[in-house]
């Protein structure tokens, strides 16, 4: 069994990682760290692991990571991860960083959108953006992965086929995205307190969400030009799932059939992307607990607009499942190994 | 006390109407009908009314409506309402029709979007579109009101200030709307079965929802030109509430301050519309159980797009509350009477 | 309009009180205090009150309560209320204390169940236990009310008819109660964080919940003997509502008809208690947002056990609605005034 | 791979079975039937299986089950299963019947509690009650299993250690159980319509639920005497999970430590039962999507009552997971194979 470590193992993405790694037939977690609960058994903090993962949680001290570990996952908060991930990388480990700290190539953008000075800006160029459907070969050869954000994953997969082919006007992209509450993390806060959060729907960070930069960077890379988007995230009273509704104007008239063929071809080698056939439409429950991304492409001929709808589980394909997919590629394992779940 | 009748009193909008009319200081419900449960006491069908509204439900026979009734509400399904509402109107009653049957002025549009031949097309011109914030004077003098749909109410209130003033490009409107499940009515169906519906989010009727025609008709009337929109409705796992996120491109650069002043002025006489000040954003729970519409107007200067977010309670301002507001205007009562609820 | 004050106006029970008092035809809130948000407008903290209750929140300084105020509600946390309520009472105000601080007559019990020394134990005897269905005449003449807890209200109303009449074995009472999450208050904590709380059900404080003492004290008063109960509270993933399932063994065989008649008679003068007729069973949604308590009495002849099921809205009949009911009685207003809501 | 068949593959328990069998390393589903959707591909009816289980659904015709199938699961409605399961058994297949049709040994009881004449009463004695924690050896040798009900599983596991040892008074058992909505099946009905079901809590079938007979039969078998229980089921607004709170009176005083040791010993060889250590208490989310049963045993020394709390996932340990566990035992596979899931 290949040995792995998870730093920040008690947050939602950490828990998902540990669960996936424990069930994975080729790897096992052997080192788990947590700042706040170090010294406790993992199953004391998360009782669903009792009898399965009873490792004692370590301090976030990367000196203690055993040399036999072949893959280190950093599931730490943004800002906290940058230095730690860099140090671990320098010690020679393979690293997958689930934070946002290495997703943006430009430290200016990081400062602008995260209100932080990047502490190890010289490392920014070392990381491969770990979206396997776009960067599979780079990931296979990488030793340092910036694991994509949940919103960016759902949006980039929705738009990628349109951009390389110059199907759409690049200034026309509007993204209306909706996320379950686990996307906000495990720390209790007023807006996520059950009575304030259930039976409620709202937008937040309208036109200024920090994922905007990451989406624009990767769309720009695909299109070969600067791209600006309008991005509005919303909060859905459910635990898991992101649905992104993406609007774009085609350069010339098109049809759902043409678009469907384009998407089918683009994702023909991608085991985790399903292009739905009309009249089927994506629902978040169809990917809950899985690493799948379901996509439907619609064309509104009345207004000449393309509407793409994509769904993922924000904690799986939007975070920990994608990290395991990246790990599989980096370690030469089958891409789907340990990720064959069907929605509950 | 002014006497009122509710036809179709046991569906969700009917129940809301009866609740509001019962609590209204100037009116009372005296005649309630129901196709499926006629003969039962109202409080047998809806036990929360026990000791409050114990009227026996009547057959949907408009001959039986007492002459002393001054206002008849038709809360019947689309298609079923057209003939009944027309007959009641012809007998001399004041009528507020909560169905879609009299909202569209053009029978062609009705056929196209509802897949039905309108059975009394000659009556279409008689009804006033009952959105008080736009048509208050017409409503005051009307005897027949087509009560607006839930989505159209939230969307027209979001866009109205921009259209008369020619602030936006009329071809640029995209509407991404999200509704609670009560909008689908009270009849149990698979997609609304609790285990299939909770913890799920999805789009439906993408680019072909029947409310599109109603929205376009009223936007066109405001703008004085033909308007086509892209409209995508979504289903939120909550009982009540609609949030509409509306995107439009201004003809020239603008600012949030300018836009805020425009909206404040436009709605200065409208007791049920609140324009939120930045950084406040609408949440459906803030209008739950009320007749309010909360609106925020944002400007994304990076992409030169206006983003308007509006929330209503789909059963109140989106249906029965608006019907009571219309009734108040038609009967010369204070517009807010019986509608002063604060969100629970 | 009679002037009222609410201390601790921003927690869930405070908000409900302000909402009820604002809508009440005979009274109005004129003084609102809050420790954490003093200086802000009430509608800034709770935007649903915008345009309705825009009072500025005061410090919790009872010197500032205007003399014209005729009723002071203390909606402060347990422990914090004791001294403040006592001081206000001493200044001559009428006081309704919604905390637990004056519910127990015996300071020993308070120490045992709340782990606190009561700071003004000499005041314990001054307060009337404000359950109007049992103590109406005392409440009418009282100047200081200890407003009952939410669980105790639902349980005492379920059991009261059986105890005075010696229908049941006093040692046989088992109470299995279930509460919505708002019962835990407004402060965000891990167990009430949406993703940890929704789609989950659990028991808590099994056999050691602090309301046990209050329930036993009042049951003992009714029975004229010491009573000990087994009490297990559970958490339901919903905002509001308590359902209590109460088991007791009758001294001799009985029947549902006999029991129904007993309950009907016992509550014949109680406008907020409804005894349901078989086969109807209580549901929390039927009392949501109302001051009602619905009760069904069942008899399991196979095992000779009585099963009583009661439901209330924990924030209304379980807290703020009951406080308003007590206020009405103390001020000589009609008992039901301002409390005629029908479930949403 | 061992071949299996699922009759009634599109209801909730059928879907869970197909999901578990597909992911099981030693077996595969090769024959799926459905009355209502025969002829369609499985993944058309349940899109989450697209690309995984694309078998065409067959008519419920047991003649068509391939001879190579080694295990047939009947996930049909009660009443419908009796004859079909019997015929399949007679053809020589191993059968696990998930319906209630073979759980009761006495056809009189079946008539009384299910209001049906059992059509093949002579078969009742052939079936082994498939609760592996109690009947493991019998199951290993069986060819026909009556898979237990969801409530009975949670309750029998909670009580079994107390009954053989005569720890409790057999007449003192009260069971207050709470189930998620999937327990009611997949057919849409008014009480499970999302807006009527969410934000609501209620009891149902008080003292007359059909699982009572099954629970009493198995408790009686354990105790060696007739046992009558009081059983009150409740509906929780969540998809999955059952929590049973069980009350019983010990014959002599006891302690939590003694009780904990008893339970630890009783379940020492049971991989799917976890006895929690105080102060931990079971939560349904800790077993969601798993075959685990978590149990806490509490003792209320104030009233001399034992309180046992157990949780299961009603669709896994309460139905399909238990069926797979039974299959593993019958086929000589490791008991835990294909059931190692950790809660999502």
mmCIF file of N, CA and C in Angstrom, chain A residues 246-326:
data_model
loop_
_atom_site.group_PDB
_atom_site.id
_atom_site.type_symbol
_atom_site.label_atom_id
_atom_site.label_comp_id
_atom_site.label_asym_id
_atom_site.label_seq_id
_atom_site.Cartn_x
_atom_site.Cartn_y
_atom_site.Cartn_z
ATOM 1 N N UNK A 246 -24.299 28.673 -16.778
ATOM 2 C CA UNK A 246 -23.354 29.522 -17.489
ATOM 3 C C UNK A 246 -24.009 30.007 -18.790
ATOM 4 N N UNK A 247 -23.946 31.308 -19.002
ATOM 5 C CA UNK A 247 -24.547 31.914 -20.183
ATOM 6 C C UNK A 247 -23.446 32.472 -21.082
ATOM 7 N N UNK A 248 -23.557 32.243 -22.385
ATOM 8 C CA UNK A 248 -22.585 32.816 -23.314
ATOM 9 C C UNK A 248 -23.239 32.986 -24.677
ATOM 10 N N UNK A 249 -22.723 33.936 -25.418
ATOM 11 C CA UNK A 249 -23.293 34.254 -26.725
ATOM 12 C C UNK A 249 -22.409 33.633 -27.809
ATOM 13 N N UNK A 250 -22.970 32.797 -28.669
ATOM 14 C CA UNK A 250 -22.152 32.207 -29.732
ATOM 15 C C UNK A 250 -21.816 33.259 -30.785
ATOM 16 N N UNK A 251 -20.693 33.072 -31.422
ATOM 17 C CA UNK A 251 -20.288 34.009 -32.469
ATOM 18 C C UNK A 251 -21.222 33.889 -33.664
ATOM 19 N N UNK A 252 -21.615 32.672 -33.978
ATOM 20 C CA UNK A 252 -22.645 32.508 -35.014
ATOM 21 C C UNK A 252 -23.730 31.582 -34.495
ATOM 22 N N UNK A 253 -24.864 31.548 -35.186
ATOM 23 C CA UNK A 253 -25.968 30.699 -34.754
ATOM 24 C C UNK A 253 -25.484 29.258 -34.654
ATOM 25 N N UNK A 254 -26.059 28.519 -33.743
ATOM 26 C CA UNK A 254 -25.632 27.141 -33.554
ATOM 27 C C UNK A 254 -26.860 26.304 -33.214
ATOM 28 N N UNK A 255 -26.673 25.097 -32.692
ATOM 29 C CA UNK A 255 -27.803 24.240 -32.335
ATOM 30 C C UNK A 255 -27.386 23.333 -31.188
ATOM 31 N N UNK A 256 -28.373 22.810 -30.487
ATOM 32 C CA UNK A 256 -28.055 21.902 -29.390
ATOM 33 C C UNK A 256 -27.344 20.651 -29.869
ATOM 34 N N UNK A 257 -27.707 20.203 -31.059
ATOM 35 C CA UNK A 257 -27.065 18.982 -31.575
ATOM 36 C C UNK A 257 -25.584 19.218 -31.826
ATOM 37 N N UNK A 258 -25.262 20.294 -32.523
ATOM 38 C CA UNK A 258 -23.850 20.629 -32.764
ATOM 39 C C UNK A 258 -23.072 20.757 -31.461
ATOM 40 N N UNK A 259 -23.690 21.475 -30.538
ATOM 41 C CA UNK A 259 -23.010 21.702 -29.257
ATOM 42 C C UNK A 259 -22.805 20.375 -28.520
ATOM 43 N N UNK A 260 -23.821 19.527 -28.546
ATOM 44 C CA UNK A 260 -23.708 18.228 -27.882
ATOM 45 C C UNK A 260 -22.572 17.409 -28.457
ATOM 46 N N UNK A 261 -22.439 17.444 -29.771
ATOM 47 C CA UNK A 261 -21.353 16.676 -30.394
ATOM 48 C C UNK A 261 -19.984 17.230 -29.998
ATOM 49 N N UNK A 262 -19.899 18.546 -29.957
ATOM 50 C CA UNK A 262 -18.650 19.176 -29.524
ATOM 51 C C UNK A 262 -18.257 18.714 -28.127
ATOM 52 N N UNK A 263 -19.222 18.738 -27.211
ATOM 53 C CA UNK A 263 -18.930 18.349 -25.817
ATOM 54 C C UNK A 263 -18.610 16.860 -25.722
ATOM 55 N N UNK A 264 -19.377 16.039 -26.429
ATOM 56 C CA UNK A 264 -19.097 14.597 -26.415
ATOM 57 C C UNK A 264 -17.662 14.329 -26.859
ATOM 58 N N UNK A 265 -17.262 14.982 -27.928
ATOM 59 C CA UNK A 265 -15.913 14.750 -28.439
ATOM 60 C C UNK A 265 -14.858 15.254 -27.457
ATOM 61 N N UNK A 266 -15.103 16.442 -26.932
ATOM 62 C CA UNK A 266 -14.113 17.045 -26.035
ATOM 63 C C UNK A 266 -13.852 16.166 -24.818
ATOM 64 N N UNK A 267 -14.919 15.561 -24.299
ATOM 65 C CA UNK A 267 -14.778 14.781 -23.058
ATOM 66 C C UNK A 267 -14.781 13.274 -23.292
ATOM 67 N N UNK A 268 -14.483 12.850 -24.505
ATOM 68 C CA UNK A 268 -14.602 11.422 -24.808
ATOM 69 C C UNK A 268 -13.665 10.562 -23.963
ATOM 70 N N UNK A 269 -12.561 11.115 -23.549
ATOM 71 C CA UNK A 269 -11.616 10.322 -22.746
ATOM 72 C C UNK A 269 -11.692 10.632 -21.253
ATOM 73 N N UNK A 270 -12.759 11.261 -20.840
ATOM 74 C CA UNK A 270 -12.823 11.741 -19.448
ATOM 75 C C UNK A 270 -13.848 10.924 -18.667
ATOM 76 N N UNK A 271 -13.377 10.005 -17.846
ATOM 77 C CA UNK A 271 -14.322 9.089 -17.194
ATOM 78 C C UNK A 271 -15.243 9.776 -16.197
ATOM 79 N N UNK A 272 -14.891 10.980 -15.757
ATOM 80 C CA UNK A 272 -15.696 11.624 -14.721
ATOM 81 C C UNK A 272 -16.617 12.716 -15.260
ATOM 82 N N UNK A 273 -16.688 12.872 -16.569
ATOM 83 C CA UNK A 273 -17.602 13.859 -17.141
ATOM 84 C C UNK A 273 -18.676 13.133 -17.953
ATOM 85 N N UNK A 274 -19.941 13.446 -17.663
ATOM 86 C CA UNK A 274 -21.052 12.886 -18.431
ATOM 87 C C UNK A 274 -21.802 14.032 -19.109
ATOM 88 N N UNK A 275 -21.945 13.965 -20.435
ATOM 89 C CA UNK A 275 -22.743 14.958 -21.161
ATOM 90 C C UNK A 275 -24.165 14.389 -21.287
ATOM 91 N N UNK A 276 -25.126 15.052 -20.665
ATOM 92 C CA UNK A 276 -26.492 14.530 -20.655
ATOM 93 C C UNK A 276 -27.177 14.812 -21.982
ATOM 94 N N UNK A 277 -28.063 13.910 -22.360
ATOM 95 C CA UNK A 277 -28.828 14.082 -23.597
ATOM 96 C C UNK A 277 -30.182 14.693 -23.249
ATOM 97 N N UNK A 278 -30.642 15.638 -24.046
ATOM 98 C CA UNK A 278 -31.929 16.283 -23.843
ATOM 99 C C UNK A 278 -33.023 15.214 -23.807
ATOM 100 N N UNK A 279 -34.038 15.282 -22.965
ATOM 101 C CA UNK A 279 -34.351 16.424 -22.109
ATOM 102 C C UNK A 279 -33.732 16.334 -20.717
ATOM 103 N N UNK A 280 -32.793 15.405 -20.492
ATOM 104 C CA UNK A 280 -32.211 15.287 -19.147
ATOM 105 C C UNK A 280 -31.475 16.564 -18.760
ATOM 106 N N UNK A 281 -31.583 16.921 -17.504
ATOM 107 C CA UNK A 281 -30.874 18.087 -16.952
ATOM 108 C C UNK A 281 -30.150 17.654 -15.679
ATOM 109 N N UNK A 282 -29.021 18.277 -15.400
ATOM 110 C CA UNK A 282 -28.252 17.879 -14.218
ATOM 111 C C UNK A 282 -29.000 18.185 -12.918
ATOM 112 N N UNK A 283 -28.808 17.332 -11.929
ATOM 113 C CA UNK A 283 -29.290 17.561 -10.571
ATOM 114 C C UNK A 283 -28.128 17.238 -9.633
ATOM 115 N N UNK A 284 -27.991 18.041 -8.609
ATOM 116 C CA UNK A 284 -26.832 17.810 -7.733
ATOM 117 C C UNK A 284 -26.879 16.440 -7.070
ATOM 118 N N UNK A 285 -28.091 15.929 -6.781
ATOM 119 C CA UNK A 285 -28.143 14.628 -6.095
ATOM 120 C C UNK A 285 -27.600 13.492 -6.955
ATOM 121 N N UNK A 286 -27.562 13.664 -8.270
ATOM 122 C CA UNK A 286 -27.063 12.610 -9.144
ATOM 123 C C UNK A 286 -25.538 12.470 -9.063
ATOM 124 N N UNK A 287 -24.869 13.440 -8.492
ATOM 125 C CA UNK A 287 -23.409 13.346 -8.328
ATOM 126 C C UNK A 287 -22.988 13.398 -6.857
ATOM 127 N N UNK A 288 -23.951 13.415 -5.972
ATOM 128 C CA UNK A 288 -23.647 13.506 -4.525
ATOM 129 C C UNK A 288 -22.784 12.319 -4.087
ATOM 130 N N UNK A 289 -21.684 12.626 -3.464
ATOM 131 C CA UNK A 289 -20.789 11.565 -2.993
ATOM 132 C C UNK A 289 -19.961 10.925 -4.088
ATOM 133 N N UNK A 290 -19.964 11.516 -5.278
ATOM 134 C CA UNK A 290 -19.196 10.942 -6.399
ATOM 135 C C UNK A 290 -18.217 11.974 -6.946
ATOM 136 N N UNK A 291 -17.348 11.512 -7.831
ATOM 137 C CA UNK A 291 -16.380 12.406 -8.471
ATOM 138 C C UNK A 291 -16.842 12.853 -9.853
ATOM 139 N N UNK A 292 -18.131 12.665 -10.148
ATOM 140 C CA UNK A 292 -18.648 12.973 -11.482
ATOM 141 C C UNK A 292 -18.950 14.462 -11.660
ATOM 142 N N UNK A 293 -18.882 14.886 -12.919
ATOM 143 C CA UNK A 293 -19.416 16.179 -13.330
ATOM 144 C C UNK A 293 -20.425 15.923 -14.439
ATOM 145 N N UNK A 294 -21.694 16.233 -14.186
ATOM 146 C CA UNK A 294 -22.735 16.089 -15.216
ATOM 147 C C UNK A 294 -22.974 17.443 -15.869
ATOM 148 N N UNK A 295 -23.065 17.438 -17.190
ATOM 149 C CA UNK A 295 -23.205 18.692 -17.934
ATOM 150 C C UNK A 295 -24.333 18.571 -18.962
ATOM 151 N N UNK A 296 -25.160 19.603 -19.044
ATOM 152 C CA UNK A 296 -26.118 19.714 -20.155
ATOM 153 C C UNK A 296 -25.840 21.016 -20.897
ATOM 154 N N UNK A 297 -25.916 20.961 -22.207
ATOM 155 C CA UNK A 297 -25.699 22.155 -23.032
ATOM 156 C C UNK A 297 -27.004 22.470 -23.748
ATOM 157 N N UNK A 298 -27.543 23.630 -23.490
ATOM 158 C CA UNK A 298 -28.803 24.042 -24.092
ATOM 159 C C UNK A 298 -28.559 25.262 -24.986
ATOM 160 N N UNK A 299 -29.427 25.421 -25.964
ATOM 161 C CA UNK A 299 -29.319 26.581 -26.837
ATOM 162 C C UNK A 299 -30.675 27.270 -26.893
ATOM 163 N N UNK A 300 -30.688 28.555 -26.515
ATOM 164 C CA UNK A 300 -31.923 29.336 -26.568
ATOM 165 C C UNK A 300 -31.950 30.075 -27.904
ATOM 166 N N UNK A 301 -32.608 29.474 -28.895
ATOM 167 C CA UNK A 301 -32.563 30.052 -30.240
ATOM 168 C C UNK A 301 -33.334 31.371 -30.299
ATOM 169 N N UNK A 302 -34.274 31.572 -29.375
ATOM 170 C CA UNK A 302 -35.026 32.832 -29.361
ATOM 171 C C UNK A 302 -34.102 34.017 -29.118
ATOM 172 N N UNK A 303 -33.090 33.820 -28.314
ATOM 173 C CA UNK A 303 -32.214 34.932 -27.948
ATOM 174 C C UNK A 303 -30.762 34.692 -28.381
ATOM 175 N N UNK A 304 -30.514 33.582 -29.095
ATOM 176 C CA UNK A 304 -29.155 33.213 -29.497
ATOM 177 C C UNK A 304 -28.195 33.194 -28.310
ATOM 178 N N UNK A 305 -28.552 32.415 -27.304
ATOM 179 C CA UNK A 305 -27.645 32.243 -26.162
ATOM 180 C C UNK A 305 -27.434 30.761 -25.886
ATOM 181 N N UNK A 306 -26.205 30.429 -25.542
ATOM 182 C CA UNK A 306 -25.888 29.082 -25.066
ATOM 183 C C UNK A 306 -26.008 29.089 -23.538
ATOM 184 N N UNK A 307 -26.645 28.042 -23.017
ATOM 185 C CA UNK A 307 -26.774 27.895 -21.563
ATOM 186 C C UNK A 307 -26.185 26.547 -21.202
ATOM 187 N N UNK A 308 -25.145 26.569 -20.400
ATOM 188 C CA UNK A 308 -24.535 25.308 -19.966
ATOM 189 C C UNK A 308 -24.800 25.146 -18.476
ATOM 190 N N UNK A 309 -25.237 23.952 -18.092
ATOM 191 C CA UNK A 309 -25.497 23.664 -16.690
ATOM 192 C C UNK A 309 -24.617 22.500 -16.285
ATOM 193 N N UNK A 310 -23.845 22.705 -15.226
ATOM 194 C CA UNK A 310 -22.979 21.624 -14.757
ATOM 195 C C UNK A 310 -23.206 21.410 -13.274
ATOM 196 N N UNK A 311 -23.055 20.183 -12.841
ATOM 197 C CA UNK A 311 -23.129 19.880 -11.404
ATOM 198 C C UNK A 311 -21.949 19.016 -10.986
ATOM 199 N N UNK A 312 -21.469 19.283 -9.774
ATOM 200 C CA UNK A 312 -20.459 18.439 -9.129
ATOM 201 C C UNK A 312 -20.803 18.354 -7.648
ATOM 202 N N UNK A 313 -20.186 17.400 -6.972
ATOM 203 C CA UNK A 313 -20.161 17.423 -5.510
ATOM 204 C C UNK A 313 -18.962 18.279 -5.128
ATOM 205 N N UNK A 314 -19.223 19.392 -4.442
ATOM 206 C CA UNK A 314 -18.139 20.337 -4.150
ATOM 207 C C UNK A 314 -17.020 19.716 -3.320
ATOM 208 N N UNK A 315 -17.339 18.713 -2.507
ATOM 209 C CA UNK A 315 -16.295 18.096 -1.688
ATOM 210 C C UNK A 315 -15.555 16.968 -2.420
ATOM 211 N N UNK A 316 -16.132 16.461 -3.498
ATOM 212 C CA UNK A 316 -15.472 15.389 -4.245
ATOM 213 C C UNK A 316 -14.797 15.967 -5.490
ATOM 214 N N UNK A 317 -15.499 16.053 -6.612
ATOM 215 C CA UNK A 317 -14.885 16.613 -7.817
ATOM 216 C C UNK A 317 -14.449 18.058 -7.570
ATOM 217 N N UNK A 318 -15.095 18.732 -6.622
ATOM 218 C CA UNK A 318 -14.703 20.107 -6.311
ATOM 219 C C UNK A 318 -13.582 20.220 -5.306
ATOM 220 N N UNK A 319 -13.057 19.117 -4.800
ATOM 221 C CA UNK A 319 -11.982 19.198 -3.806
ATOM 222 C C UNK A 319 -11.273 17.837 -3.670
ATOM 223 N N UNK A 320 -11.749 17.012 -2.754
ATOM 224 C CA UNK A 320 -10.977 15.831 -2.351
ATOM 225 C C UNK A 320 -11.003 14.714 -3.384
ATOM 226 N N UNK A 321 -12.102 14.546 -4.081
ATOM 227 C CA UNK A 321 -12.140 13.529 -5.133
ATOM 228 C C UNK A 321 -11.183 13.891 -6.254
ATOM 229 N N UNK A 322 -11.192 15.156 -6.614
ATOM 230 C CA UNK A 322 -10.258 15.603 -7.654
ATOM 231 C C UNK A 322 -8.808 15.437 -7.182
ATOM 232 N N UNK A 323 -8.564 15.660 -5.908
ATOM 233 C CA UNK A 323 -7.207 15.461 -5.376
ATOM 234 C C UNK A 323 -6.786 14.008 -5.515
ATOM 235 N N UNK A 324 -7.701 13.088 -5.250
ATOM 236 C CA UNK A 324 -7.379 11.666 -5.403
ATOM 237 C C UNK A 324 -7.179 11.322 -6.879
ATOM 238 N N UNK A 325 -8.000 11.920 -7.739
ATOM 239 C CA UNK A 325 -7.817 11.716 -9.182
ATOM 240 C C UNK A 325 -6.425 12.194 -9.604
ATOM 241 N N UNK A 326 -6.027 13.355 -9.109
ATOM 242 C CA UNK A 326 -4.678 13.855 -9.394
ATOM 243 C C UNK A 326 -3.604 12.912 -8.849
#
